[in-house]
PDB file of C-alpha atoms in Angstrom:
ATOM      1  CA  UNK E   1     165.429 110.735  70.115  1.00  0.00           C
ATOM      2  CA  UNK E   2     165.442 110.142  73.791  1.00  0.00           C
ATOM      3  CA  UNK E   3     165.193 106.106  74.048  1.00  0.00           C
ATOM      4  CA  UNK E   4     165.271 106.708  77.926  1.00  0.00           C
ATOM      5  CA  UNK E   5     163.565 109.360  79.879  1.00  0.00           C
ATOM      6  CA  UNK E   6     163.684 110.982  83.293  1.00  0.00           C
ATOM      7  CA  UNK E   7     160.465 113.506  83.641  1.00  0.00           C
ATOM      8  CA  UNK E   8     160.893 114.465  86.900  1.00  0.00           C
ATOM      9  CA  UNK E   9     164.431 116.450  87.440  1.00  0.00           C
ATOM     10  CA  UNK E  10     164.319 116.767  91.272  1.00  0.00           C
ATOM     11  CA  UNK E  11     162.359 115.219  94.117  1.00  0.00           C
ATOM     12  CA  UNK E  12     163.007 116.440  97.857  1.00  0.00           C
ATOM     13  CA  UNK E  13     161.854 114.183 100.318  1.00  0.00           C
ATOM     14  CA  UNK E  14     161.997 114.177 104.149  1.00  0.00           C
ATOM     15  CA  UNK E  15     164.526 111.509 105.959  1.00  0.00           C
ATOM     16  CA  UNK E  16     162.726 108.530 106.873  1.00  0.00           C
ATOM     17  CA  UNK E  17     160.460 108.503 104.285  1.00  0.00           C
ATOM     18  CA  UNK E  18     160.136 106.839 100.509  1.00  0.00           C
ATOM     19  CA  UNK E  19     161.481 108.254  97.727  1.00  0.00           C
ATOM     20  CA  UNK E  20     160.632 106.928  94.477  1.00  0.00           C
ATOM     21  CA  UNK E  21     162.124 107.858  91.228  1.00  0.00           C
ATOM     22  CA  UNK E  22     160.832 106.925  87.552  1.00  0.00           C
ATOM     23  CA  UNK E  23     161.891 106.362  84.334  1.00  0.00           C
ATOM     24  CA  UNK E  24     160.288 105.716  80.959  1.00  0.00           C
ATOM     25  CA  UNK E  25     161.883 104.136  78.321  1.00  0.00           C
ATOM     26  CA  UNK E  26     160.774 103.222  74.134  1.00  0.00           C
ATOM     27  CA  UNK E  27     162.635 100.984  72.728  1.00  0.00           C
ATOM     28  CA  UNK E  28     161.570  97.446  73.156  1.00  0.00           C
ATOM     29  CA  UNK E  29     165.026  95.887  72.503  1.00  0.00           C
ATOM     30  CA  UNK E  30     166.399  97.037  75.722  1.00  0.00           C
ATOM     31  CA  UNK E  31     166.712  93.790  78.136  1.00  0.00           C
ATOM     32  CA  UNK E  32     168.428  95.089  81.221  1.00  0.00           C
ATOM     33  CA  UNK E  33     167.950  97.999  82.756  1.00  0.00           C
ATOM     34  CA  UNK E  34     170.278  99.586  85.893  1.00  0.00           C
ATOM     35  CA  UNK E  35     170.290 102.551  88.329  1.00  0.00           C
ATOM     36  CA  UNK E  36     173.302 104.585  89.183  1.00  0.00           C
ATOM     37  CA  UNK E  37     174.200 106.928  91.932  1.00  0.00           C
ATOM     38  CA  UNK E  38     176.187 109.977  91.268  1.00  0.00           C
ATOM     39  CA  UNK E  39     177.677 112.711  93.605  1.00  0.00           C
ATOM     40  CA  UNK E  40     179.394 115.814  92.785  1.00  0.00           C
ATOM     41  CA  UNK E  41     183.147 115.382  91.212  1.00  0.00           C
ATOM     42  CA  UNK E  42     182.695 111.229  91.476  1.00  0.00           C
ATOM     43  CA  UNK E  43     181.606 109.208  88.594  1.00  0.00           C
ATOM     44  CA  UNK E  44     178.141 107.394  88.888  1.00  0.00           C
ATOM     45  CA  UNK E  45     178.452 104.140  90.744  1.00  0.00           C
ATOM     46  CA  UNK E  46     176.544 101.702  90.602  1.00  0.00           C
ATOM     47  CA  UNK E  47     173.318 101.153  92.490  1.00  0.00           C
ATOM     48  CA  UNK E  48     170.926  97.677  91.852  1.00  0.00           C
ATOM     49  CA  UNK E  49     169.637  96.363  88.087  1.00  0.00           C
ATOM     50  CA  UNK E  50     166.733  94.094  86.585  1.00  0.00           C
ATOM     51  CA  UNK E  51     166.164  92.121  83.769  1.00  0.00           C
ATOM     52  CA  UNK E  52     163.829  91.884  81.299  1.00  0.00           C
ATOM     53  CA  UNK E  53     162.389  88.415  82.906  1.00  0.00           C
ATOM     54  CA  UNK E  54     161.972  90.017  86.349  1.00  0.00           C
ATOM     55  CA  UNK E  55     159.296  92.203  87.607  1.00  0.00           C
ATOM     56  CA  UNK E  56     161.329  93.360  90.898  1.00  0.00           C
ATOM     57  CA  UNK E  57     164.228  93.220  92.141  1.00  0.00           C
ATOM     58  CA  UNK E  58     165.246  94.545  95.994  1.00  0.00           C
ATOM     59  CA  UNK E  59     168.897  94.782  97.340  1.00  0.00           C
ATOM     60  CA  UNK E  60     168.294  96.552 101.268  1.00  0.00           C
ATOM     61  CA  UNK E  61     166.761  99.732 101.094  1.00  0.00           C
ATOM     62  CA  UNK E  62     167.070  99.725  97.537  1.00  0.00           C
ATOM     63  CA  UNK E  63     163.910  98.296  95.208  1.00  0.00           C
ATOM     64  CA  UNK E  64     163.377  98.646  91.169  1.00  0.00           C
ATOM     65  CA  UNK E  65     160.325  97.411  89.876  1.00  0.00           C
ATOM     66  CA  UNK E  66     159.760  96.988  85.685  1.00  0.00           C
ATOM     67  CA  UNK E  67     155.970  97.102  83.687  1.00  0.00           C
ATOM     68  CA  UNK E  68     157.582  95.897  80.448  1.00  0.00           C
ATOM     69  CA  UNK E  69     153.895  96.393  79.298  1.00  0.00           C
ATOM     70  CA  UNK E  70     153.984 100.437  80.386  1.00  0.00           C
ATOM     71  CA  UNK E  71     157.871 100.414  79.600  1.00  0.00           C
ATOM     72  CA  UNK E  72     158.668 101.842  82.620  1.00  0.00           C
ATOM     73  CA  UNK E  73     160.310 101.211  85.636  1.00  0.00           C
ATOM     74  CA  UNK E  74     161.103 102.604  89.283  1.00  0.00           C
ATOM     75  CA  UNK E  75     163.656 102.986  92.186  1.00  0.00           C
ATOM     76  CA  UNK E  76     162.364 102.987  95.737  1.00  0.00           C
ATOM     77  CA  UNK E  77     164.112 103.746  98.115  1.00  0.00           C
ATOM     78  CA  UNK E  78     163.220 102.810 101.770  1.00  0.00           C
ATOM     79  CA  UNK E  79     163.961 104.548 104.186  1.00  0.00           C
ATOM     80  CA  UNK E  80     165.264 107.500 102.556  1.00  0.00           C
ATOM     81  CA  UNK E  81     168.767 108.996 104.271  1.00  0.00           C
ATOM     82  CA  UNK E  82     170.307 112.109 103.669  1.00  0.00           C
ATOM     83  CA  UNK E  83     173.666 110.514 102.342  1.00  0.00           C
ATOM     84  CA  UNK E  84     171.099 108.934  99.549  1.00  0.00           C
ATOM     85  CA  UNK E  85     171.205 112.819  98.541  1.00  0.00           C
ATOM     86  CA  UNK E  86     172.459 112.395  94.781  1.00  0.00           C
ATOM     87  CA  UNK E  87     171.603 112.323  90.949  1.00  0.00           C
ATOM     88  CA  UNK E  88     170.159 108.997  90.543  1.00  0.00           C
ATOM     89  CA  UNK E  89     170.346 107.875  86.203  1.00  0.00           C
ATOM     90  CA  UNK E  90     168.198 105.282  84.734  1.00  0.00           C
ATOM     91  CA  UNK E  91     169.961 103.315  81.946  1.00  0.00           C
ATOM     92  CA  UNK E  92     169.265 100.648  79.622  1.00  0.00           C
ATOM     93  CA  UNK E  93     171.271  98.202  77.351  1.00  0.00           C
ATOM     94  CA  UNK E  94     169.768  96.531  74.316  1.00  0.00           C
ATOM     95  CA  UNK E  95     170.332  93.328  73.407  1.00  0.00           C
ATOM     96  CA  UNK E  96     171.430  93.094  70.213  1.00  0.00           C
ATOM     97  CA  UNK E  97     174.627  91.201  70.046  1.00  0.00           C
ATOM     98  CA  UNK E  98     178.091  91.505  71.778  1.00  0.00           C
ATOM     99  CA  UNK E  99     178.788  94.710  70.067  1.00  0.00           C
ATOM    100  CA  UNK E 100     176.355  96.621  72.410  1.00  0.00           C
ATOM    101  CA  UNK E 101     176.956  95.229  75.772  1.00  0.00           C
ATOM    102  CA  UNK E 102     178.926  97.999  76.750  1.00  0.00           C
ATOM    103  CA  UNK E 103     176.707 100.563  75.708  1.00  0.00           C
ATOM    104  CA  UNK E 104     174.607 101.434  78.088  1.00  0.00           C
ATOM    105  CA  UNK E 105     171.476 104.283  77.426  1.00  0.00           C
ATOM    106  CA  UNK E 106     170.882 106.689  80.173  1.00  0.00           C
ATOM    107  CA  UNK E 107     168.089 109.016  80.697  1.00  0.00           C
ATOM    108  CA  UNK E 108     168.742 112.569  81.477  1.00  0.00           C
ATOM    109  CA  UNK E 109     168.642 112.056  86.041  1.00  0.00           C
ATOM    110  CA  UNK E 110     166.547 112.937  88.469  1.00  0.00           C
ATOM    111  CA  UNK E 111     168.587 115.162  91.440  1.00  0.00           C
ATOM    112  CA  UNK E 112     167.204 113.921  94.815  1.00  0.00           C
ATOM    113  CA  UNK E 113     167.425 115.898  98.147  1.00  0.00           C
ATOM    114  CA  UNK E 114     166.308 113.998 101.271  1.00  0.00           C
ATOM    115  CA  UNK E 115     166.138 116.546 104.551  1.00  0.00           C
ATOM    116  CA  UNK E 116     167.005 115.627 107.906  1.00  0.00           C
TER     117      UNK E 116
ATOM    118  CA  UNK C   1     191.420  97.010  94.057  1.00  0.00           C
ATOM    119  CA  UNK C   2     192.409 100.112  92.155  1.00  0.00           C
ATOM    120  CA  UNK C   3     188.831 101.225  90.151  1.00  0.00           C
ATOM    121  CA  UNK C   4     189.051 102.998  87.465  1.00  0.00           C
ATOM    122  CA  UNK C   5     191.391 106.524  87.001  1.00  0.00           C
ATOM    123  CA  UNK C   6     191.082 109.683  84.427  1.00  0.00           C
ATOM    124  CA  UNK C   7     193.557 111.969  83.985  1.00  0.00           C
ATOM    125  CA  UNK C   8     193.522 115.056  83.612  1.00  0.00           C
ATOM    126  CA  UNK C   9     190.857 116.122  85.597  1.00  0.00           C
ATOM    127  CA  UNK C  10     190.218 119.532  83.977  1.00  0.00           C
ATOM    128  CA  UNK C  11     191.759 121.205  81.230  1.00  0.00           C
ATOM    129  CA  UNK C  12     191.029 123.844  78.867  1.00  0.00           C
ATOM    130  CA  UNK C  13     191.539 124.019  74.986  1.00  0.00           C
ATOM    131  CA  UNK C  14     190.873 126.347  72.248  1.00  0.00           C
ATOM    132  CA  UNK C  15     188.471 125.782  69.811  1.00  0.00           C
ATOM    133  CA  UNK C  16     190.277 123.534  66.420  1.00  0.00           C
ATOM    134  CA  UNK C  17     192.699 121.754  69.231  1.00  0.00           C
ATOM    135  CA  UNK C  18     193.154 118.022  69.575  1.00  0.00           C
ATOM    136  CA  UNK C  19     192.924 116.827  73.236  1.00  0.00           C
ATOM    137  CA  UNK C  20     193.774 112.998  74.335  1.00  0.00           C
ATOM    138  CA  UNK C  21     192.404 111.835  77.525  1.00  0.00           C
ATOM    139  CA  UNK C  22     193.235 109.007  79.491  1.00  0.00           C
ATOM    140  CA  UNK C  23     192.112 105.997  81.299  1.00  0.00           C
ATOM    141  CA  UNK C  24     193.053 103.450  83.438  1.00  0.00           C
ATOM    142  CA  UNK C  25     190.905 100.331  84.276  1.00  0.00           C
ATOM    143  CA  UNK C  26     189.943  98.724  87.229  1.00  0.00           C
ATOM    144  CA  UNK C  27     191.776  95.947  88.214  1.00  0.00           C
ATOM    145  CA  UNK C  28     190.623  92.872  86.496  1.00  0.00           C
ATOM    146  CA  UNK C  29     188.491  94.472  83.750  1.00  0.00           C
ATOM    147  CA  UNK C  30     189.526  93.943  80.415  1.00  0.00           C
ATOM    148  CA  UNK C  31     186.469  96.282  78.410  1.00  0.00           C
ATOM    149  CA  UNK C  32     186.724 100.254  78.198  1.00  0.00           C
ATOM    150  CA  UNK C  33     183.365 102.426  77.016  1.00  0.00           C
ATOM    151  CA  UNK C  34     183.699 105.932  76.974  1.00  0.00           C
ATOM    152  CA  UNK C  35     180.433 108.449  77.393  1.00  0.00           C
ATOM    153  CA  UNK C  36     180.422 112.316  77.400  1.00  0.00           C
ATOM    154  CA  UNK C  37     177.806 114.220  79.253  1.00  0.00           C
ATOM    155  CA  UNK C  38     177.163 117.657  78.665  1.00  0.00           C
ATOM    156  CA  UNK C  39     176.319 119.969  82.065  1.00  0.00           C
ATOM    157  CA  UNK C  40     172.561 118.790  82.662  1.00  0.00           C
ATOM    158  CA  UNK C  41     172.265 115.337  80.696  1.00  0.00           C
ATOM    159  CA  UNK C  42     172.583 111.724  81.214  1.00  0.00           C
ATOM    160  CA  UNK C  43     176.043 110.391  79.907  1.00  0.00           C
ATOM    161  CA  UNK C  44     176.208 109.194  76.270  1.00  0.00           C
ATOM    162  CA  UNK C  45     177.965 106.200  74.678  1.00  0.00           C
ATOM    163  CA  UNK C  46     180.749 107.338  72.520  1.00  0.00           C
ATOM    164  CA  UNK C  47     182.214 103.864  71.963  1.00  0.00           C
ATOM    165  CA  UNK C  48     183.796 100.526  73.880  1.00  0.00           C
ATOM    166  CA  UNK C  49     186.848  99.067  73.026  1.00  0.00           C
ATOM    167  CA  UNK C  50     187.429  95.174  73.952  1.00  0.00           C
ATOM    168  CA  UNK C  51     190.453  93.305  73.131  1.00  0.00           C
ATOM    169  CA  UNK C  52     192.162  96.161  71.736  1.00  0.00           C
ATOM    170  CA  UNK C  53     189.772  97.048  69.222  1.00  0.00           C
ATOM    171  CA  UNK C  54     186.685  99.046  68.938  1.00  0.00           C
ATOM    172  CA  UNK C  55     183.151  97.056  68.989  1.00  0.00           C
ATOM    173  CA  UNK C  56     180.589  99.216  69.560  1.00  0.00           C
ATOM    174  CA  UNK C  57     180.014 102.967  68.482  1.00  0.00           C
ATOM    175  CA  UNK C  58     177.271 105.957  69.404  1.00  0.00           C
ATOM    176  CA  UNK C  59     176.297 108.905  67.428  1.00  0.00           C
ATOM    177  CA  UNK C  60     179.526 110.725  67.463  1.00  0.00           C
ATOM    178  CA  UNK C  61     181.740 111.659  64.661  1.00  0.00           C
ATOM    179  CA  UNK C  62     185.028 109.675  63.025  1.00  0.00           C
ATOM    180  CA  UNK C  63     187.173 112.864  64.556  1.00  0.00           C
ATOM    181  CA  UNK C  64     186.354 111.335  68.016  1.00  0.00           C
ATOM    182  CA  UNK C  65     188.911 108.049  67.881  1.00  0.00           C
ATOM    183  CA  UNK C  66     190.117 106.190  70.196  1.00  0.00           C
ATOM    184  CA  UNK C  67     193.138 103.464  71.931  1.00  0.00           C
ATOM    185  CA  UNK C  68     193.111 100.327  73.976  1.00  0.00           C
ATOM    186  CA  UNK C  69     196.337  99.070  75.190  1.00  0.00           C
ATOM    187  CA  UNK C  70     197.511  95.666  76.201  1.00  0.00           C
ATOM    188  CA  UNK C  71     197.237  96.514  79.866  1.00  0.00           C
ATOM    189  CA  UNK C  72     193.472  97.251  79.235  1.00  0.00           C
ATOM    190  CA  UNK C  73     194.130 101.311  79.315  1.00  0.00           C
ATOM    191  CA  UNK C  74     192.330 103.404  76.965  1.00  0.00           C
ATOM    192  CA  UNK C  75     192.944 106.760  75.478  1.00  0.00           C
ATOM    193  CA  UNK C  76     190.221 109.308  74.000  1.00  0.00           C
ATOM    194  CA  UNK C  77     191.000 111.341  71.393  1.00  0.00           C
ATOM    195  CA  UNK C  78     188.754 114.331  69.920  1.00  0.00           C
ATOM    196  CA  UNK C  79     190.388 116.125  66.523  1.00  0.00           C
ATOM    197  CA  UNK C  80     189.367 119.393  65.270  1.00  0.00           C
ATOM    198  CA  UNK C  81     188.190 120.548  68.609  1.00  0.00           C
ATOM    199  CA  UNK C  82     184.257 122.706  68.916  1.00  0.00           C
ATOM    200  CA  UNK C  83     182.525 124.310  71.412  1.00  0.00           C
ATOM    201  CA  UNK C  84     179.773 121.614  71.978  1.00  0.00           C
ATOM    202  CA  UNK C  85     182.601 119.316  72.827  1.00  0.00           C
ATOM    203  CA  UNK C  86     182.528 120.550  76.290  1.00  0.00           C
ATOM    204  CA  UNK C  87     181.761 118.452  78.401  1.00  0.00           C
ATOM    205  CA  UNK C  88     182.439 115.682  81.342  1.00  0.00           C
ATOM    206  CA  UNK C  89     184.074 112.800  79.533  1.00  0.00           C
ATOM    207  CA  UNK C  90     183.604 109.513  81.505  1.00  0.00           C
ATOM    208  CA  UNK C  91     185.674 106.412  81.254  1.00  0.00           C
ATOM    209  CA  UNK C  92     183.951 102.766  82.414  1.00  0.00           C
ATOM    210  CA  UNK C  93     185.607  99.345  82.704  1.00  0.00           C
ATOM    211  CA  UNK C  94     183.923  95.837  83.066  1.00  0.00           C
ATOM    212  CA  UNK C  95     184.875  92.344  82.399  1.00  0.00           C
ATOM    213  CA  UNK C  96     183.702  90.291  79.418  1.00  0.00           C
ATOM    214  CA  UNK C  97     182.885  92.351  76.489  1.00  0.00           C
ATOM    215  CA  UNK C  98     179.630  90.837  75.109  1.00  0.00           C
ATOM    216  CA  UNK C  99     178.034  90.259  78.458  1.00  0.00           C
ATOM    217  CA  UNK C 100     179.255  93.036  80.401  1.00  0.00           C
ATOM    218  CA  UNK C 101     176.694  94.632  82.402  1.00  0.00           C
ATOM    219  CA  UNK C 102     177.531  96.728  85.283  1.00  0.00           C
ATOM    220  CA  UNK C 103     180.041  99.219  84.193  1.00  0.00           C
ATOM    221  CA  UNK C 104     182.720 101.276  86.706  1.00  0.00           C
ATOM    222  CA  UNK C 105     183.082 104.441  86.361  1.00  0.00           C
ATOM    223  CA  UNK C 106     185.746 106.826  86.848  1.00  0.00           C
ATOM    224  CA  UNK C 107     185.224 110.719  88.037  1.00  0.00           C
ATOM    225  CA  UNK C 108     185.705 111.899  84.515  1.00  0.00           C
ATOM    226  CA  UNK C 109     187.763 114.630  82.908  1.00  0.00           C
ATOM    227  CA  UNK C 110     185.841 117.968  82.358  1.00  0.00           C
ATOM    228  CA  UNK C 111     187.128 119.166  79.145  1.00  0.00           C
ATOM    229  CA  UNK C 112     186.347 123.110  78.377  1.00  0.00           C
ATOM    230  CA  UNK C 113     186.775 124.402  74.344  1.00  0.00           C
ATOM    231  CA  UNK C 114     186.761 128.042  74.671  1.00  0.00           C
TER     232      UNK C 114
END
């Protein structure tokens, strides 16, 4: 039962240009919803998030946009760099009481190469 | 400000072992989750611990148990040791328990059950 899904498991894109990753998600109790960066032999750090009440949400080059109605949601990332190079993870948290704050759902990430 | 720190990095155990992992929080945090991702997959909750105790459980089973201690460190232990429990084991810290969005995490310890 994959609550949150990541179709696409690479994208390559050329430096300069927009890269925009996806992810699908089916269960309606999930609130808040984050992106996290991770390169080889480091954890995943944390990249920008949205709630529930928000459509968009843009920190720099860095912009996630929700459809609650399509339950899905989006990274862009504008201009894309070569250091952006990572596996990006969609995750979700449901909001169902202080026992499940910590517990974040994460889809399965998408590897992204940007080229020079 | 330390973030957060796993130890061991690697290590290898045979198959019906017991392994105990370790974690140290960032600085300030006083909530430890644990996840395990297997090679290819998104990381998945095993549980959180928050004042000591354990408030929040995944899918996994009672021989995966684990510690908080009063200086917010966390240990992971896994019983009874199988092949699918290979895998990068991932510690996170935040602040606040119920509330706690954005999690830290540290680079994990990639456990191999041969």
């Amino acid at each position: 039962d994959q609550q949150v899904k990541q179709n696409s498991p690479s994208l390559s894109v050329q430096e300069g240009r927009i890269s925009i990753l996806n992810c699908d998600y089916t269960n309606s109790m999930f609130d808040y919803f984050l992106w996290y960066k991770k390169y080889p032999a480091e954890g995943p750090t944390f990249l920008i998030s949205i709630s529930s009440i928000k459509d968009k949400n843009e920190d720099g080059r860095f912009t996630v946009f929700l459809n609650k109605s399509a339950k899905h949601l989006s990274l862009h990332i504008v201009p894309s760099q070569p250091g952006d190079s990572a596996v990006y993870f969609c995750a979700a948290r449901a909001n169902a009481g202080g026992t499940s704050y910590g517990k974040l759902t994460f889809g399965q990430g998408t590897i992204l190469t940007v080229h020079p | 400000e330390t973030g957060v720190t796993q130890s061991p990095t690697h290590l290898i155990k045979t198959r019906g072992q017991q392994v105990t992992l370790r974690c140290s929080s960032q600085s300030g945090h006083n909530t430890v989750s644990w996840y395990q991702q297997a090679l290819g997959q998104g990381p998945q909750f095993i549980f959180q611990y928050y004042r000591e105790e354990e408030n929040g459980r995944g899918n996994f089973p009672p021989r995966f148990s684990g510690l908080q201690f009063p200086n917010y460190s966390s240990e992971l232990n896994v019983n009874a040791l199988e092949l699918d429990d290979s895998a990068l084991y991932l510690c996170a810290s935040s602040f606040g328990g119920a509330g706690a969005n954005v999690l830290t995490f540290g680079a994990g310890s990639r456990l191999t059950v041969l």
